[in-house]
Tab-separated table of C-alpha atoms in Angstrom:
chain	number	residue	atom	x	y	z
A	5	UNK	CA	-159.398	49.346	120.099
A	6	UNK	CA	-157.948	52.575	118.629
A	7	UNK	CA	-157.978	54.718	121.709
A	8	UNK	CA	-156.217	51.069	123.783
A	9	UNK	CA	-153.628	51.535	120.895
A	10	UNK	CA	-153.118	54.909	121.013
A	11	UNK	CA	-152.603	54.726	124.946
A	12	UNK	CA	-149.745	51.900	124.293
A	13	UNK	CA	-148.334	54.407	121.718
A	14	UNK	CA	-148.119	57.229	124.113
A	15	UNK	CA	-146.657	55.251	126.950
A	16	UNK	CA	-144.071	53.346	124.740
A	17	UNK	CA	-143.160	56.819	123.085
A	18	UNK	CA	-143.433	55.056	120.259
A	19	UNK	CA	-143.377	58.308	118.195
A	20	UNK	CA	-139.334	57.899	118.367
A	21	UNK	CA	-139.665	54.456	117.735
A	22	UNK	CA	-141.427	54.933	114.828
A	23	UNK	CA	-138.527	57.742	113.435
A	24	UNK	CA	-136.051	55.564	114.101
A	25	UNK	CA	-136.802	52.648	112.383
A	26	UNK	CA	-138.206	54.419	109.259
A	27	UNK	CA	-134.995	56.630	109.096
A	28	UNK	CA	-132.951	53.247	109.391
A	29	UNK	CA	-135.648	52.080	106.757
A	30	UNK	CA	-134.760	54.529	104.382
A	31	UNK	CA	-130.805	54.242	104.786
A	32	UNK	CA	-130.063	50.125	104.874
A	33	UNK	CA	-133.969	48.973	103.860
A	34	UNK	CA	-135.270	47.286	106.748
A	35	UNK	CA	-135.060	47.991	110.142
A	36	UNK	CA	-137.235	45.870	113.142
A	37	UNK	CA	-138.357	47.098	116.221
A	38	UNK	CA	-139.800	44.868	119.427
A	39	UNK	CA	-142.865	44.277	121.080
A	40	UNK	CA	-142.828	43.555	125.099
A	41	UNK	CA	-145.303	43.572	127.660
A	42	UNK	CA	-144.083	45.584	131.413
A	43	UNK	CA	-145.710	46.506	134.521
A	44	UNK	CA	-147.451	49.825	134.308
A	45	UNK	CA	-146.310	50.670	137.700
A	46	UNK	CA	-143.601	49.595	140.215
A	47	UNK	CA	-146.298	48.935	142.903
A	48	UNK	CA	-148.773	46.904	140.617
A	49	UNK	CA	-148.526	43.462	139.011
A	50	UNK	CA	-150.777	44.305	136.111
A	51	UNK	CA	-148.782	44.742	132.243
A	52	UNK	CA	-149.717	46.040	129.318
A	53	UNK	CA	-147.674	46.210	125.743
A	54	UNK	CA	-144.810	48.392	124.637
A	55	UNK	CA	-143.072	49.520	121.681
A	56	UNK	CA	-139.334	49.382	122.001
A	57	UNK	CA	-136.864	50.262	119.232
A	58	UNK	CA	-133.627	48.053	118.263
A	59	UNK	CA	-130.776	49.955	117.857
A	60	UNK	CA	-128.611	47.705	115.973
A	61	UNK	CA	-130.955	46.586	113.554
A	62	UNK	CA	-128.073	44.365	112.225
A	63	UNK	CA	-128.260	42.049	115.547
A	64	UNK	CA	-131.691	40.896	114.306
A	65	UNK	CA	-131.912	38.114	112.294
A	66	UNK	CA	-135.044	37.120	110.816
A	67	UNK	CA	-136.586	34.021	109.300
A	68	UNK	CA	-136.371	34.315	105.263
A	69	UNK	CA	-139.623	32.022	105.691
A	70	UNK	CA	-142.313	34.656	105.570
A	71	UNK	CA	-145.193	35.817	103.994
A	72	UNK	CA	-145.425	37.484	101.027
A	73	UNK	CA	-145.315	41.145	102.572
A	74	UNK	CA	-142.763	40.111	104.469
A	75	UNK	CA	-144.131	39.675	108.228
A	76	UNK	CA	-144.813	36.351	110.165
A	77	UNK	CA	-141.018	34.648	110.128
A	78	UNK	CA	-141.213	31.342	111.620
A	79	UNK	CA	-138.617	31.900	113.766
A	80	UNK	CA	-135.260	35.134	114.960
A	81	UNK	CA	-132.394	35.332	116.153
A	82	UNK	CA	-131.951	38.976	118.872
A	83	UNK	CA	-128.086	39.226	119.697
A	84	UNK	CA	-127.567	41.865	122.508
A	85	UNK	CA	-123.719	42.964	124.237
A	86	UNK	CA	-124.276	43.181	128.299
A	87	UNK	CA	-121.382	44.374	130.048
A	88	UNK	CA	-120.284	42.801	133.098
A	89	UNK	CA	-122.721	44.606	135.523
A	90	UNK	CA	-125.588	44.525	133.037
A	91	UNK	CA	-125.244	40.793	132.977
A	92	UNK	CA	-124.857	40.531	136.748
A	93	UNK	CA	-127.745	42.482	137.147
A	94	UNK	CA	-129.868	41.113	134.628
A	95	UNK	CA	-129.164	37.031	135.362
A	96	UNK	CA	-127.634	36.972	138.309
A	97	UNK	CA	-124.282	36.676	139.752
A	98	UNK	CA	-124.786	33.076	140.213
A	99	UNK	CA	-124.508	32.305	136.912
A	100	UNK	CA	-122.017	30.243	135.299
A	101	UNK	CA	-120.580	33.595	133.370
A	102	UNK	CA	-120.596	35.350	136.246
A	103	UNK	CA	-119.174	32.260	138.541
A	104	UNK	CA	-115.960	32.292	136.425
A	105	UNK	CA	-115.030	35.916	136.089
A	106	UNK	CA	-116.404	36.188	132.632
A	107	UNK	CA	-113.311	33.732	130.500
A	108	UNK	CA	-112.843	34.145	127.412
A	109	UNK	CA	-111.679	30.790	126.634
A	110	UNK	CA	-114.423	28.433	128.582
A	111	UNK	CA	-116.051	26.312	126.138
A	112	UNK	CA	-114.344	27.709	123.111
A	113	UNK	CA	-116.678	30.196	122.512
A	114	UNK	CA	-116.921	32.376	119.288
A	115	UNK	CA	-115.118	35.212	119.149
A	116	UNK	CA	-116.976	38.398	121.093
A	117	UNK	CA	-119.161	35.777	122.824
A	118	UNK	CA	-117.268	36.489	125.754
A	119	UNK	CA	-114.703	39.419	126.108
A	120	UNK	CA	-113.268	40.993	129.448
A	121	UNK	CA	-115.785	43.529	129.798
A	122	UNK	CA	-119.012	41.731	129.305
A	123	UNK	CA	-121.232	38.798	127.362
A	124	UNK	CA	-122.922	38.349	124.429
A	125	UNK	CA	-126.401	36.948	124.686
A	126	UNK	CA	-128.953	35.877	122.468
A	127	UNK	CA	-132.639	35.922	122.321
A	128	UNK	CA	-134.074	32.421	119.948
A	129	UNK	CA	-137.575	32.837	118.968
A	130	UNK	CA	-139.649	29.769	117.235
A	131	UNK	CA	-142.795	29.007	115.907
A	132	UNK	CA	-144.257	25.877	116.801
A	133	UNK	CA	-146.831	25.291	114.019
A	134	UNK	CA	-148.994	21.823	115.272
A	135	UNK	CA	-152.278	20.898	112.793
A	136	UNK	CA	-154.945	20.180	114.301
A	137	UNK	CA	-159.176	19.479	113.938
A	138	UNK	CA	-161.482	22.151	114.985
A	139	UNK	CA	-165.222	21.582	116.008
A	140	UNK	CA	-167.978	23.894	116.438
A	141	UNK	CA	-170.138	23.209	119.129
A	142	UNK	CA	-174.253	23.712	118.458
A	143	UNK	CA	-173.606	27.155	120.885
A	144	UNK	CA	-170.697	27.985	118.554
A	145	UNK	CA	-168.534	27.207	120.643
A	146	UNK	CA	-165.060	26.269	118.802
A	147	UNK	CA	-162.963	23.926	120.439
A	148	UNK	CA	-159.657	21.806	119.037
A	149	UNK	CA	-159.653	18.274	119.094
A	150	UNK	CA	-157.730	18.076	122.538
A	151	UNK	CA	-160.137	20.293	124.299
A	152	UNK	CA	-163.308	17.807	122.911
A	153	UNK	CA	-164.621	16.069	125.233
A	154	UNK	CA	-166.880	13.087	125.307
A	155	UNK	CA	-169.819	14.997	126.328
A	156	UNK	CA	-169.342	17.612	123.240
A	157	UNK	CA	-168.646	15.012	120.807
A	158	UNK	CA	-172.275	14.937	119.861
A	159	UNK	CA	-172.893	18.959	119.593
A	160	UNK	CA	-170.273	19.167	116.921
A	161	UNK	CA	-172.144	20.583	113.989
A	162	UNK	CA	-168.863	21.475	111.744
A	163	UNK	CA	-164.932	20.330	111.892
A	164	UNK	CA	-162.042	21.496	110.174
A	165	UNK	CA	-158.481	20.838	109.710
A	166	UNK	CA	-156.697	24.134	111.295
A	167	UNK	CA	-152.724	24.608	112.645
A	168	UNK	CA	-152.061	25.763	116.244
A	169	UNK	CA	-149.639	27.954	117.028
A	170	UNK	CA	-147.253	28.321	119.791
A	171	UNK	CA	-144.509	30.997	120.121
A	172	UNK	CA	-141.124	30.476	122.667
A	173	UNK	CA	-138.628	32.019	123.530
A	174	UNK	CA	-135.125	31.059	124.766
A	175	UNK	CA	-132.829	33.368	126.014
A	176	UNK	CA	-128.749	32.110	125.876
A	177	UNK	CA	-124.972	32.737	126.081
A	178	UNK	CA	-122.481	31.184	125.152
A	179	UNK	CA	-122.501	28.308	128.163
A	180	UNK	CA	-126.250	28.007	128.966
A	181	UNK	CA	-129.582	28.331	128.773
A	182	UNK	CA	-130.714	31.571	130.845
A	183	UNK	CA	-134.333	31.340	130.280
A	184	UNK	CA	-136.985	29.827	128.291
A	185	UNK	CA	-140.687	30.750	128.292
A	186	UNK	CA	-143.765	30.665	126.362
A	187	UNK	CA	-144.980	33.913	124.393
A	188	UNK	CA	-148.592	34.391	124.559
A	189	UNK	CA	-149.155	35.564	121.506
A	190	UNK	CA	-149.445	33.737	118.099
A	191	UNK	CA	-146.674	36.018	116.329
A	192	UNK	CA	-142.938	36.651	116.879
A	193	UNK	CA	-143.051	40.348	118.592
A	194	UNK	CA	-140.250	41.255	116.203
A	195	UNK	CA	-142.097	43.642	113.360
A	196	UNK	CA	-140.181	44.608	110.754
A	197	UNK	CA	-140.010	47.861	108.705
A	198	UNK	CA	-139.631	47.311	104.707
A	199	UNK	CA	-138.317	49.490	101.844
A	200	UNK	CA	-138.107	48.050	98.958
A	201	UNK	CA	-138.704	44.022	99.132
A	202	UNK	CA	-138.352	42.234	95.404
A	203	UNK	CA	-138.455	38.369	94.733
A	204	UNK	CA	-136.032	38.144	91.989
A	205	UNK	CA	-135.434	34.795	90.828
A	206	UNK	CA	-136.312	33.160	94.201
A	207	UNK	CA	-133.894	35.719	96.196
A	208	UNK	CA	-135.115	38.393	98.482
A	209	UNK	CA	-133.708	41.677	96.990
A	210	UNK	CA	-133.940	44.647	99.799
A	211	UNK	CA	-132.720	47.903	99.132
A	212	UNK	CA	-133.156	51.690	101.376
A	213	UNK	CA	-133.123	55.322	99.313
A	214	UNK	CA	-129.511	55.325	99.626
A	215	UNK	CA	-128.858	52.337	97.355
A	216	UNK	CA	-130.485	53.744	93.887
A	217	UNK	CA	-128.354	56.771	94.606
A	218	UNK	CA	-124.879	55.728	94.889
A	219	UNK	CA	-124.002	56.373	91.127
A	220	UNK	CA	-125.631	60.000	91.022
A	221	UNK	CA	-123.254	60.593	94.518
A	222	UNK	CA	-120.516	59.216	92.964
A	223	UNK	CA	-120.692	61.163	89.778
A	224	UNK	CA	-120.762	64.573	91.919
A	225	UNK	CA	-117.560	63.191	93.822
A	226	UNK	CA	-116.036	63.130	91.129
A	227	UNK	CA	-117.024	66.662	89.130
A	228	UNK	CA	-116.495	67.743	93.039
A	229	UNK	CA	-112.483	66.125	93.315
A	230	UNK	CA	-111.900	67.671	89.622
A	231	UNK	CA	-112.619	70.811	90.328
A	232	UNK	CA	-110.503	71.326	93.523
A	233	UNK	CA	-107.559	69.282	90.890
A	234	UNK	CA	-108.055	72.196	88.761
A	235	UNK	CA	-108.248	74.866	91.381
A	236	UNK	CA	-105.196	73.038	92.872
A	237	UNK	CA	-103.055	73.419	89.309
A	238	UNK	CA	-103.748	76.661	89.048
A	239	UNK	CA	-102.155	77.996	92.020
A	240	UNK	CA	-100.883	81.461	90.530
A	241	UNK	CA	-102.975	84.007	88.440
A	242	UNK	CA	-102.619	84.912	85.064
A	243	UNK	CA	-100.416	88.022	84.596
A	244	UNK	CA	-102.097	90.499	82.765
A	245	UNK	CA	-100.075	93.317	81.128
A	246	UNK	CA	-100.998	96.275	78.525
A	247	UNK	CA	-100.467	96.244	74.790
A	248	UNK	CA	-98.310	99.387	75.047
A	249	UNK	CA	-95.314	97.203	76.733
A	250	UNK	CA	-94.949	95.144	74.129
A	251	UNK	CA	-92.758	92.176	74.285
A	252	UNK	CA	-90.704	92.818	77.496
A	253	UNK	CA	-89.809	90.029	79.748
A	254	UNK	CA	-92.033	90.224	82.894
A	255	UNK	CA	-90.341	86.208	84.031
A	256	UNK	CA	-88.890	87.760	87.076
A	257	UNK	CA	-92.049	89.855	88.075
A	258	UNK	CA	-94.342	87.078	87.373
A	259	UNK	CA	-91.504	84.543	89.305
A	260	UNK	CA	-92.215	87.014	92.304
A	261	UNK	CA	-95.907	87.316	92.733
């Protein structure tokens, strides 16, 4: 499986993925990246995986329900900005958007939903989590109970209690549903990057480099903005004279340098 991985890697370019998101990492403390299948070809109908970053890792919103390591959330929320001829182009200009010049007002939509340049749309991914029995047959075989059939009930040599899972996808604006489909996979393709991820008291604390370093920056601002105060207040040099004048009054040649 390495060397299938490695090829998905190299096609995706999933090197700059990879930089991205851990650079984002280190600045905010998470950052998520996406998982999508396309054709390897535009003459061929066969697809294989690829690794696409998320620019805005703030227009991901992820379950909080999640395992302790913080993958598998039960279900995300992708928001993504299309302009007018990306949306066009992606859903069609017969949709309802589209139909009505993009308004801003139809169906009271939330503000930046719809603007005069383009549409928002979102992505909804769920987890539907269904329990279940599951039999081994006397081939090992392992079948649920809604695949059994009357003819296997009596090879069942072991049964369990198990939970099936099913991932969709719905893909909105602000007017309608655009598309809905079933993922074939058993996890939301939404991995996420981590820095530091505490439980503290029941809350998810996340924090990046940058965080634990604020005071130390803020400190050197400061010494920084004094010394340019001082430089600033002393905007003359001192004027040195010999011993051998004495006390005569150099105000007028000190006025004039």
């Amino acid at each position: 499986h390495q060397g299938v991985l490695r090829h998905i890697e190299v096609a995706s370019s999933a090197d700059v993925t990879y930089d991205n998101s851990y650079d984002m990492m280190m600045r905010i403390g998470w950052c998520p990246w996406r998982i999508k299948t396309d054709y390897v070809h535009e003459r061929s109908f066969d697809q294989e995986p690829r690794i696409e970053p998320i620019e805005n890792p703030f227009a991901v919103y992820l379950s909080p329900i999640r395992k302790a390591d913080g993958t598998d959330p039960l279900w995300a929320h992708v928001v993504t900005d299309y302009s007018k001829e990306e949306y066009i182009s992606e859903f069609g200009k017969d949709s309802t958007l589209a139909k009505l010049s993009f308004p801003t007002q139809q169906g009271n939509a939330e503000p930046e939903w719809v603007t005069k340049d383009g549409a928002r749309v979102a992505e909804y991914w769920w987890i539907e989590l269904k329990p279940t029995q599951l039999h081994q047959l006397d081939d090992g075989t392992l079948v649920t109970a809604d695949e059994l059939t009357k003819e296997d009930k009596p090879r069942v040599v072991g049964s369990r209690e198990t939970v099936v899972r099913k991932v969709n996808c719905v893909i909105h604006d602000a007017m309608r549903v655009l598309k809905k489909y079933e993922y074939l996979g058993i996890y939301i393709p939404l991995p996420e990057v981590n820095g530091v991820r505490l439980n503290v008291n029941g809350k998810i604390y996340r924090a990046g480099m940058i965080r634990d370093y604020r005071d130390a920056q803020r400190i050197y601002d400061f010494m920084v903005t004094r010394a340019v105060e001082q430089v600033d207040q002393c905007s003359k040099d001192p004027l040195w004279i010999p011993e051998s004048k004495g006390n005569a009054n150099h105000a007028e040649e000190y006025r004039q340098l």
